[in-house]
Amino acid sequence: MTTRKSPAPPASWPVRILRGTSAVLASFLGFLVLAIVLGAYFPAIPKAGVIGPVLGGQYPFHIALIALVAAALAALAWRAGLVRWGRTVTVITTLCTLGALAIGGIQFRAAQNAGADVSFGEVFSELAYPAAKPDATETYASPEGKPLQVDAYLPKKTPGKKTPAVVLAHAGGFHTFDKSDLRGTGRWLADHGVAVFAVDYRLAGHDRPTWNKSPQDLVSALGWVQKNADQYGVDSSRISLGGMSAGGTLAMNTAYRLHNGTIKATDGTTPKPPASVIGFYPGADVSQMWKDDVAGSREAAEMFTGGTPEQHPDRYREVSPTNDIRPGLPRTLLVVGDRDRSARPETVTALGDALKKQGVDTEVKKLPFAEHAFDDAYGSLTSQTSRQILLDFLTKDAR
């Protein structure tokens, strides 16, 4: 004769509260990290493919820690009686932890290959722009009576030695942000021997197109730096022009047109073309930006040009770097994330290939699991990698 096993006594209120709290938190965190990790690996997934490459690509180790916490909470709920649910969530969040760590590992390998001196302290502490300040702020031009300023980040002066320099234009879809967005990159490059001049330029608005103004501002900025090279200890033969996103589009367009003789200074002497050109996730073709209509790119293109490609085809051609490719252009660096939806990696790579076909010395760097504006997270592995790539490019001649 068998004896029936007596049912387990009901859980006490503290156990029920612990189980319920653990289950709710684990569910929330588990869903969040699952969406981020899946989106990072599979950008085509709706919504998750938007947030995943941004958070998963910039903060993989943070996501791994959150996933690990979710796994611990799920395991706690499992032990407290929610067996099937707890076991399932524990497995999912553990896999998410491993997936996030794999992203970080791939990015760390890319940083090593680029020669970056990785700081994991920065990975966890520098989540956005650092509180860096320029060494000087000056007015480089006053078009239409409105002053445009430049922030100078300067290396320590060495007697008898002049440094390379770069004039950088900020991101913002031609219509927003300012030179302060470049403070982290500016300070870091200056600390590593390159003078940085981060510039403001005239921003577009719905009733204020700047397609013919912003490039002129970069012409003025480049001329100002060339004119004041001795004052800042800069080698005038090694002044480069670059920018991020829309700033990269402007920098490339301006530099190439200076070389081709299709843009002149409106006030004063036209500067020499820059020694080299840098485009971080640039819009290669403004018409393509309008067609793609990703993350506000169509609105930005219309504000910049004053209309659509059908209304102003000449303006769109004039401001697109793809239309200025000629033999003999300055050495060019292009950097893009392989998850970038705005400046798509295949578009940037095609631009690089077109430059190479014309004999232009061109480097194209694709960073793994990186979305647009990956360097906004200053301490991220992709940001640290991109700074090293930029430094090496700007100091290549010196070495």
Tab-separated table of C-alpha atoms in Angstrom:
chain	number	residue	atom	x	y	z
A	1	MET	CA	0.000	0.000	0.000
A	2	THR	CA	1.389	3.391	-1.056
A	3	THR	CA	1.017	6.532	0.925
A	4	ARG	CA	0.034	9.743	-0.838
A	5	LYS	CA	2.601	12.466	-0.496
A	6	SER	CA	1.214	15.380	1.445
A	7	PRO	CA	1.136	18.679	-0.483
A	8	ALA	CA	3.779	21.240	0.280
A	9	PRO	CA	2.666	23.906	2.690
A	10	PRO	CA	1.741	27.227	1.071
A	11	ALA	CA	4.541	29.675	0.759
A	12	SER	CA	4.775	32.328	3.412
A	13	TRP	CA	4.029	35.969	2.576
A	14	PRO	CA	7.724	36.970	2.544
A	15	VAL	CA	8.471	34.185	0.046
A	16	ARG	CA	5.517	35.191	-2.143
A	17	ILE	CA	6.618	38.822	-2.131
A	18	LEU	CA	10.204	37.845	-2.948
A	19	ARG	CA	9.068	35.540	-5.728
A	20	GLY	CA	6.701	38.090	-7.227
A	21	THR	CA	9.206	40.945	-7.067
A	22	SER	CA	11.951	38.817	-8.600
A	23	ALA	CA	9.615	37.635	-11.347
A	24	VAL	CA	8.498	41.145	-12.299
A	25	LEU	CA	12.014	42.596	-12.338
A	26	ALA	CA	13.468	39.624	-14.182
A	27	SER	CA	10.667	39.789	-16.767
A	28	PHE	CA	11.190	43.491	-17.398
A	29	LEU	CA	14.977	43.333	-17.569
A	30	GLY	CA	14.919	40.086	-19.540
A	31	PHE	CA	12.604	41.531	-22.184
A	32	LEU	CA	14.747	44.668	-22.407
A	33	VAL	CA	18.086	42.895	-22.851
A	34	LEU	CA	16.600	40.340	-25.242
A	35	ALA	CA	15.312	43.130	-27.496
A	36	ILE	CA	18.659	44.954	-27.358
A	37	VAL	CA	20.842	41.911	-28.045
A	38	LEU	CA	18.602	40.562	-30.810
A	39	GLY	CA	18.463	44.020	-32.385
A	40	ALA	CA	22.236	44.368	-32.240
A	41	TYR	CA	22.733	41.069	-34.072
A	42	PHE	CA	19.757	41.399	-36.416
A	43	PRO	CA	19.155	45.081	-37.279
A	44	ALA	CA	16.329	44.156	-39.658
A	45	ILE	CA	14.058	43.361	-36.697
A	46	PRO	CA	11.504	46.203	-36.387
A	47	LYS	CA	12.095	48.562	-33.444
A	48	ALA	CA	14.600	46.232	-31.772
A	49	GLY	CA	16.865	46.761	-34.790
A	50	VAL	CA	16.845	50.493	-34.067
A	51	ILE	CA	17.641	50.466	-30.361
A	52	GLY	CA	19.798	47.327	-30.358
A	53	PRO	CA	22.759	48.622	-32.388
A	54	VAL	CA	22.776	51.875	-30.393
A	55	LEU	CA	22.655	50.443	-26.870
A	56	GLY	CA	24.137	47.047	-27.615
A	57	GLY	CA	26.894	48.529	-29.747
A	58	GLN	CA	27.854	51.385	-27.448
A	59	TYR	CA	27.312	49.689	-24.077
A	60	PRO	CA	27.737	45.902	-24.515
A	61	PHE	CA	29.328	45.346	-21.102
A	62	HIS	CA	26.615	47.352	-19.364
A	63	ILE	CA	23.978	45.287	-21.168
A	64	ALA	CA	25.786	42.109	-20.117
A	65	LEU	CA	25.657	43.210	-16.466
A	66	ILE	CA	21.937	43.994	-16.695
A	67	ALA	CA	21.313	40.601	-18.312
A	68	LEU	CA	23.307	38.933	-15.544
A	69	VAL	CA	21.185	40.668	-12.894
A	70	ALA	CA	18.033	39.521	-14.729
A	71	ALA	CA	19.372	35.944	-14.778
A	72	ALA	CA	20.060	36.065	-11.042
A	73	LEU	CA	16.549	37.373	-10.323
A	74	ALA	CA	15.002	34.706	-12.539
A	75	ALA	CA	17.038	32.028	-10.780
A	76	LEU	CA	15.827	33.390	-7.445
A	77	ALA	CA	12.194	33.177	-8.586
A	78	TRP	CA	12.896	29.663	-9.859
A	79	ARG	CA	14.150	28.543	-6.439
A	80	ALA	CA	11.170	30.239	-4.811
A	81	GLY	CA	8.722	28.069	-6.736
A	82	LEU	CA	8.256	29.502	-10.246
A	83	VAL	CA	10.101	26.577	-11.783
A	84	ARG	CA	9.209	26.606	-15.485
A	85	TRP	CA	9.071	30.350	-15.829
A	86	GLY	CA	12.206	30.933	-13.776
A	87	ARG	CA	14.153	28.289	-15.654
A	88	THR	CA	13.123	29.716	-19.058
A	89	VAL	CA	14.014	33.311	-18.186
A	90	THR	CA	17.276	32.222	-16.590
A	91	VAL	CA	18.327	30.472	-19.796
A	92	ILE	CA	17.281	33.414	-22.019
A	93	THR	CA	19.032	36.063	-19.932
A	94	THR	CA	22.160	33.925	-19.608
A	95	LEU	CA	22.287	33.670	-23.403
A	96	CYS	CA	21.802	37.448	-23.616
A	97	THR	CA	24.728	37.910	-21.236
A	98	LEU	CA	26.924	35.794	-23.458
A	99	GLY	CA	25.675	37.578	-26.580
A	100	ALA	CA	26.473	41.005	-25.157
A	101	LEU	CA	29.897	39.865	-24.003
A	102	ALA	CA	30.565	38.514	-27.492
A	103	ILE	CA	29.841	41.980	-28.942
A	104	GLY	CA	32.253	43.511	-26.459
A	105	GLY	CA	34.856	40.881	-27.307
A	106	ILE	CA	34.588	41.541	-31.055
A	107	GLN	CA	34.888	45.275	-30.463
A	108	PHE	CA	37.856	44.784	-28.152
A	109	ARG	CA	39.605	42.738	-30.840
A	110	ALA	CA	38.938	45.538	-33.367
A	111	ALA	CA	40.394	48.058	-30.897
A	112	GLN	CA	43.512	45.922	-30.468
A	113	ASN	CA	43.899	45.607	-34.237
A	114	ALA	CA	43.698	49.401	-34.508
A	115	GLY	CA	46.394	49.784	-31.875
A	116	ALA	CA	44.094	51.491	-29.370
A	117	ASP	CA	45.217	51.626	-25.745
A	118	VAL	CA	41.846	50.555	-24.355
A	119	SER	CA	40.700	51.940	-21.015
A	120	PHE	CA	37.959	49.838	-19.420
A	121	GLY	CA	37.642	52.533	-16.798
A	122	GLU	CA	36.402	54.861	-19.550
A	123	VAL	CA	34.099	52.145	-20.873
A	124	PHE	CA	32.167	52.209	-17.608
A	125	SER	CA	32.613	55.834	-16.530
A	126	GLU	CA	32.504	57.933	-19.725
A	127	LEU	CA	29.007	57.209	-21.014
A	128	ALA	CA	28.612	60.516	-22.884
A	129	TYR	CA	30.727	63.567	-23.718
A	130	PRO	CA	33.399	64.366	-21.114
A	131	ALA	CA	33.561	67.749	-19.424
A	132	ALA	CA	36.557	68.936	-21.446
A	133	LYS	CA	37.232	72.612	-22.116
A	134	PRO	CA	39.081	74.232	-25.026
A	135	ASP	CA	42.328	76.112	-24.538
A	136	ALA	CA	40.954	79.081	-26.448
A	137	THR	CA	37.769	80.215	-28.172
A	138	GLU	CA	38.037	82.744	-30.989
A	139	THR	CA	35.841	84.270	-33.669
A	140	TYR	CA	37.038	83.156	-37.079
A	141	ALA	CA	34.433	84.946	-39.228
A	142	SER	CA	31.300	87.101	-38.967
A	143	PRO	CA	29.147	86.421	-42.031
A	144	GLU	CA	25.916	88.432	-42.128
A	145	GLY	CA	27.142	90.196	-39.000
A	146	LYS	CA	26.886	87.073	-36.831
A	147	PRO	CA	30.141	85.788	-35.275
A	148	LEU	CA	31.191	82.196	-35.871
A	149	GLN	CA	33.517	80.745	-33.280
A	150	VAL	CA	36.202	78.099	-33.094
A	151	ASP	CA	37.323	76.109	-30.041
A	152	ALA	CA	41.064	75.398	-30.058
A	153	TYR	CA	42.378	72.285	-28.276
A	154	LEU	CA	46.143	72.561	-28.247
A	155	PRO	CA	49.005	70.167	-27.455
A	156	LYS	CA	51.755	71.257	-25.111
A	157	LYS	CA	54.228	73.335	-27.059
A	158	THR	CA	57.650	71.903	-27.739
A	159	PRO	CA	60.343	74.419	-28.750
A	160	GLY	CA	61.237	74.064	-32.416
A	161	LYS	CA	58.458	71.561	-33.119
A	162	LYS	CA	55.186	72.236	-34.915
A	163	THR	CA	52.189	69.939	-34.745
A	164	PRO	CA	49.674	68.659	-37.263
A	165	ALA	CA	46.162	70.092	-36.953
A	166	VAL	CA	42.613	69.321	-37.975
A	167	VAL	CA	39.619	71.611	-38.448
A	168	LEU	CA	36.531	69.642	-37.371
A	169	ALA	CA	32.870	70.324	-38.190
A	170	HIS	CA	30.218	68.928	-35.851
A	171	ALA	CA	27.304	66.622	-36.644
A	172	GLY	CA	23.620	67.556	-36.527
A	173	GLY	CA	21.953	67.127	-39.910
A	174	PHE	CA	23.075	70.602	-41.040
A	175	HIS	CA	20.581	72.221	-38.666
A	176	THR	CA	21.417	71.477	-35.033
A	177	PHE	CA	24.156	70.914	-32.392
A	178	ASP	CA	27.394	72.892	-32.128
A	179	LYS	CA	31.161	72.687	-31.764
A	180	SER	CA	30.976	71.600	-28.111
A	181	ASP	CA	30.005	68.097	-29.311
A	182	LEU	CA	33.626	67.705	-30.403
A	183	ARG	CA	35.165	68.504	-27.032
A	184	GLY	CA	36.011	64.905	-26.128
A	185	THR	CA	37.704	64.149	-29.434
A	186	GLY	CA	39.365	67.571	-29.418
A	187	ARG	CA	40.888	67.205	-25.978
A	188	TRP	CA	42.037	63.621	-26.592
A	189	LEU	CA	43.742	64.445	-29.897
A	190	ALA	CA	45.430	67.491	-28.355
A	191	ASP	CA	46.720	65.345	-25.502
A	192	HIS	CA	48.210	63.065	-28.160
A	193	GLY	CA	49.960	65.785	-30.154
A	194	VAL	CA	47.385	67.046	-32.686
A	195	ALA	CA	45.884	70.548	-32.544
A	196	VAL	CA	42.115	70.546	-33.027
A	197	PHE	CA	39.983	73.475	-34.145
A	198	ALA	CA	36.300	72.660	-33.621
A	199	VAL	CA	34.134	75.112	-35.523
A	200	ASP	CA	30.578	76.329	-35.615
A	201	TYR	CA	28.983	76.992	-38.989
A	202	ARG	CA	25.702	78.523	-40.070
A	203	LEU	CA	22.845	76.134	-39.368
A	204	ALA	CA	19.904	75.582	-41.677
A	205	GLY	CA	16.243	76.043	-40.792
A	206	HIS	CA	12.900	75.498	-42.492
A	207	ASP	CA	13.077	78.985	-43.983
A	208	ARG	CA	16.884	79.290	-43.957
A	209	PRO	CA	18.758	76.998	-46.380
A	210	THR	CA	22.532	77.034	-45.964
A	211	TRP	CA	23.725	74.884	-48.870
A	212	ASN	CA	25.759	77.838	-50.162
A	213	LYS	CA	26.716	79.204	-46.734
A	214	SER	CA	27.961	76.352	-44.547
A	215	PRO	CA	30.675	75.313	-47.050
A	216	GLN	CA	31.805	78.938	-47.182
A	217	ASP	CA	32.079	78.906	-43.398
A	218	LEU	CA	34.430	75.936	-43.540
A	219	VAL	CA	36.461	77.718	-46.217
A	220	SER	CA	36.770	80.668	-43.822
A	221	ALA	CA	37.624	78.419	-40.868
A	222	LEU	CA	40.350	76.608	-42.799
A	223	GLY	CA	41.769	79.920	-43.997
A	224	TRP	CA	41.736	81.309	-40.448
A	225	VAL	CA	43.666	78.322	-39.086
A	226	GLN	CA	46.186	78.480	-41.936
A	227	LYS	CA	46.675	82.198	-41.312
A	228	ASN	CA	47.175	81.703	-37.560
A	229	ALA	CA	49.234	78.523	-37.781
A	230	ASP	CA	52.381	80.057	-36.313
A	231	GLN	CA	50.491	81.520	-33.361
A	232	TYR	CA	49.218	78.079	-32.375
A	233	GLY	CA	52.399	76.155	-33.176
A	234	VAL	CA	50.800	74.369	-36.132
A	235	ASP	CA	52.558	73.046	-39.220
A	236	SER	CA	50.717	74.903	-41.995
A	237	SER	CA	51.444	72.101	-44.482
A	238	ARG	CA	49.660	69.530	-42.284
A	239	ILE	CA	46.270	71.108	-41.612
A	240	SER	CA	43.423	68.699	-42.330
A	241	LEU	CA	39.665	69.205	-42.648
A	242	GLY	CA	37.106	66.772	-41.299
A	243	GLY	CA	33.811	66.276	-39.581
A	244	MET	CA	31.165	63.962	-38.216
A	245	SER	CA	27.956	63.039	-40.082
A	246	ALA	CA	26.685	66.239	-41.749
A	247	GLY	CA	29.941	67.885	-40.690
A	248	GLY	CA	31.809	65.164	-42.543
A	249	THR	CA	29.701	65.808	-45.643
A	250	LEU	CA	30.507	69.514	-45.443
A	251	ALA	CA	34.206	68.892	-44.829
A	252	MET	CA	34.602	66.514	-47.760
A	253	ASN	CA	32.551	68.689	-50.092
A	254	THR	CA	34.510	71.816	-49.138
A	255	ALA	CA	37.930	70.148	-49.321
A	256	TYR	CA	37.303	68.535	-52.692
A	257	ARG	CA	35.841	71.716	-54.182
A	258	LEU	CA	38.842	73.711	-52.952
A	259	HIS	CA	41.097	71.242	-54.722
A	260	ASN	CA	38.954	71.316	-57.883
A	261	GLY	CA	38.747	75.115	-57.848
A	262	THR	CA	34.941	75.159	-57.738
A	263	ILE	CA	34.642	77.113	-54.493
A	264	LYS	CA	36.310	80.397	-53.573
A	265	ALA	CA	36.446	82.482	-50.423
A	266	THR	CA	33.796	85.206	-50.482
A	267	ASP	CA	35.893	87.414	-48.232
A	268	GLY	CA	39.672	87.470	-48.455
A	269	THR	CA	42.108	84.975	-49.931
A	270	THR	CA	40.953	81.469	-50.768
A	271	PRO	CA	42.883	79.007	-48.552
A	272	LYS	CA	44.988	76.151	-49.804
A	273	PRO	CA	43.212	72.769	-49.941
A	274	PRO	CA	43.692	70.812	-46.705
A	275	ALA	CA	46.458	68.246	-46.383
A	276	SER	CA	43.901	65.491	-45.867
A	277	VAL	CA	40.174	64.949	-45.368
A	278	ILE	CA	38.199	63.015	-42.737
A	279	GLY	CA	34.579	61.883	-42.889
A	280	PHE	CA	33.131	60.085	-39.879
A	281	TYR	CA	29.853	58.427	-40.985
A	282	PRO	CA	29.297	61.136	-43.643
A	283	GLY	CA	26.410	61.567	-46.054
A	284	ALA	CA	28.130	60.817	-49.353
A	285	ASP	CA	25.187	61.918	-51.489
A	286	VAL	CA	22.628	64.393	-50.132
A	287	SER	CA	20.092	63.186	-52.722
A	288	GLN	CA	20.441	59.694	-51.267
A	289	MET	CA	19.897	61.119	-47.786
A	290	TRP	CA	16.598	62.518	-49.052
A	291	LYS	CA	15.580	59.234	-50.679
A	292	ASP	CA	16.475	57.047	-47.697
A	293	ASP	CA	14.584	59.268	-45.210
A	294	VAL	CA	16.180	57.644	-42.153
A	295	ALA	CA	16.181	59.333	-38.745
A	296	GLY	CA	15.102	62.694	-40.181
A	297	SER	CA	17.555	62.710	-43.109
A	298	ARG	CA	14.916	63.866	-45.608
A	299	GLU	CA	13.903	66.835	-43.487
A	300	ALA	CA	17.570	67.701	-42.930
A	301	ALA	CA	18.314	67.584	-46.657
A	302	GLU	CA	15.335	69.816	-47.444
A	303	MET	CA	16.264	72.361	-44.793
A	304	PHE	CA	19.856	72.404	-46.007
A	305	THR	CA	19.050	72.829	-49.707
A	306	GLY	CA	15.740	74.663	-49.461
A	307	GLY	CA	13.677	71.956	-51.132
A	308	THR	CA	13.595	68.533	-52.747
A	309	PRO	CA	16.016	67.041	-55.290
A	310	GLU	CA	13.374	67.619	-57.961
A	311	GLN	CA	13.104	71.299	-57.044
A	312	HIS	CA	16.853	71.961	-56.684
A	313	PRO	CA	18.868	69.274	-58.502
A	314	ASP	CA	21.839	71.621	-58.969
A	315	ARG	CA	22.046	72.365	-55.244
A	316	TYR	CA	21.966	68.679	-54.341
A	317	ARG	CA	24.747	67.953	-56.833
A	318	GLU	CA	26.861	70.849	-55.591
A	319	VAL	CA	26.820	69.796	-51.932
A	320	SER	CA	27.352	66.041	-52.440
A	321	PRO	CA	30.966	64.788	-52.156
A	322	THR	CA	30.253	62.056	-54.720
A	323	ASN	CA	30.070	64.719	-57.441
A	324	ASP	CA	33.552	66.094	-56.721
A	325	ILE	CA	35.626	62.946	-57.120
A	326	ARG	CA	38.661	63.665	-59.280
A	327	PRO	CA	42.263	62.431	-59.481
A	328	GLY	CA	44.672	64.141	-57.136
A	329	LEU	CA	42.252	64.801	-54.259
A	330	PRO	CA	43.698	64.973	-50.727
A	331	ARG	CA	44.287	61.806	-48.747
A	332	THR	CA	40.958	60.724	-47.270
A	333	LEU	CA	39.800	58.750	-44.223
A	334	LEU	CA	36.250	57.370	-44.019
A	335	VAL	CA	34.968	55.763	-40.808
A	336	VAL	CA	31.538	54.164	-40.453
A	337	GLY	CA	29.759	51.656	-38.241
A	338	ASP	CA	28.650	48.395	-39.814
A	339	ARG	CA	25.168	48.907	-38.302
A	340	ASP	CA	24.742	52.528	-39.477
A	341	ARG	CA	21.250	53.114	-40.899
A	342	SER	CA	21.848	56.751	-41.893
A	343	ALA	CA	25.299	56.724	-43.493
A	344	ARG	CA	24.980	53.154	-44.679
A	345	PRO	CA	28.303	51.276	-44.703
A	346	GLU	CA	27.821	50.117	-48.290
A	347	THR	CA	27.346	53.754	-49.385
A	348	VAL	CA	30.467	54.921	-47.558
A	349	THR	CA	32.438	51.964	-48.898
A	350	ALA	CA	31.261	52.763	-52.439
A	351	LEU	CA	32.495	56.336	-51.976
A	352	GLY	CA	35.854	55.011	-50.848
A	353	ASP	CA	36.043	52.674	-53.848
A	354	ALA	CA	35.231	55.543	-56.228
A	355	LEU	CA	38.029	57.621	-54.700
A	356	LYS	CA	40.494	54.748	-54.963
A	357	LYS	CA	39.609	54.255	-58.648
A	358	GLN	CA	40.704	57.848	-59.210
A	359	GLY	CA	44.006	57.138	-57.501
A	360	VAL	CA	43.125	58.985	-54.277
A	361	ASP	CA	44.885	57.621	-51.186
A	362	THR	CA	41.819	56.483	-49.244
A	363	GLU	CA	41.260	54.490	-46.049
A	364	VAL	CA	37.830	53.065	-45.207
A	365	LYS	CA	37.315	51.727	-41.684
A	366	LYS	CA	34.169	49.829	-40.670
A	367	LEU	CA	33.641	49.386	-36.939
A	368	PRO	CA	31.766	46.283	-35.700
A	369	PHE	CA	28.355	46.602	-34.040
A	370	ALA	CA	28.445	50.391	-34.384
A	371	GLU	CA	25.532	52.649	-35.311
A	372	HIS	CA	25.485	56.261	-36.452
A	373	ALA	CA	27.238	58.701	-34.084
A	374	PHE	CA	28.944	55.838	-32.264
A	375	ASP	CA	31.440	58.287	-30.749
A	376	ASP	CA	28.715	60.038	-28.726
A	377	ALA	CA	29.486	57.460	-26.037
A	378	TYR	CA	33.002	58.771	-25.423
A	379	GLY	CA	34.235	55.798	-23.415
A	380	SER	CA	32.820	53.068	-25.652
A	381	LEU	CA	35.202	50.675	-27.357
A	382	THR	CA	34.156	51.911	-30.806
A	383	SER	CA	34.787	55.512	-29.767
A	384	GLN	CA	38.217	54.667	-28.368
A	385	THR	CA	39.004	52.715	-31.538
A	386	SER	CA	37.883	55.529	-33.838
A	387	ARG	CA	40.011	58.094	-31.988
A	388	GLN	CA	43.075	55.916	-32.460
A	389	ILE	CA	42.299	55.496	-36.165
A	390	LEU	CA	41.924	59.268	-36.507
A	391	LEU	CA	45.151	59.959	-34.610
A	392	ASP	CA	47.111	57.503	-36.734
A	393	PHE	CA	45.754	59.053	-39.929
A	394	LEU	CA	46.599	62.608	-38.865
A	395	THR	CA	50.117	61.729	-37.674
A	396	LYS	CA	50.960	59.238	-40.418
A	397	ASP	CA	53.289	61.608	-42.248
A	398	ALA	CA	55.142	62.475	-39.048
A	399	ARG	CA	55.935	58.824	-38.383
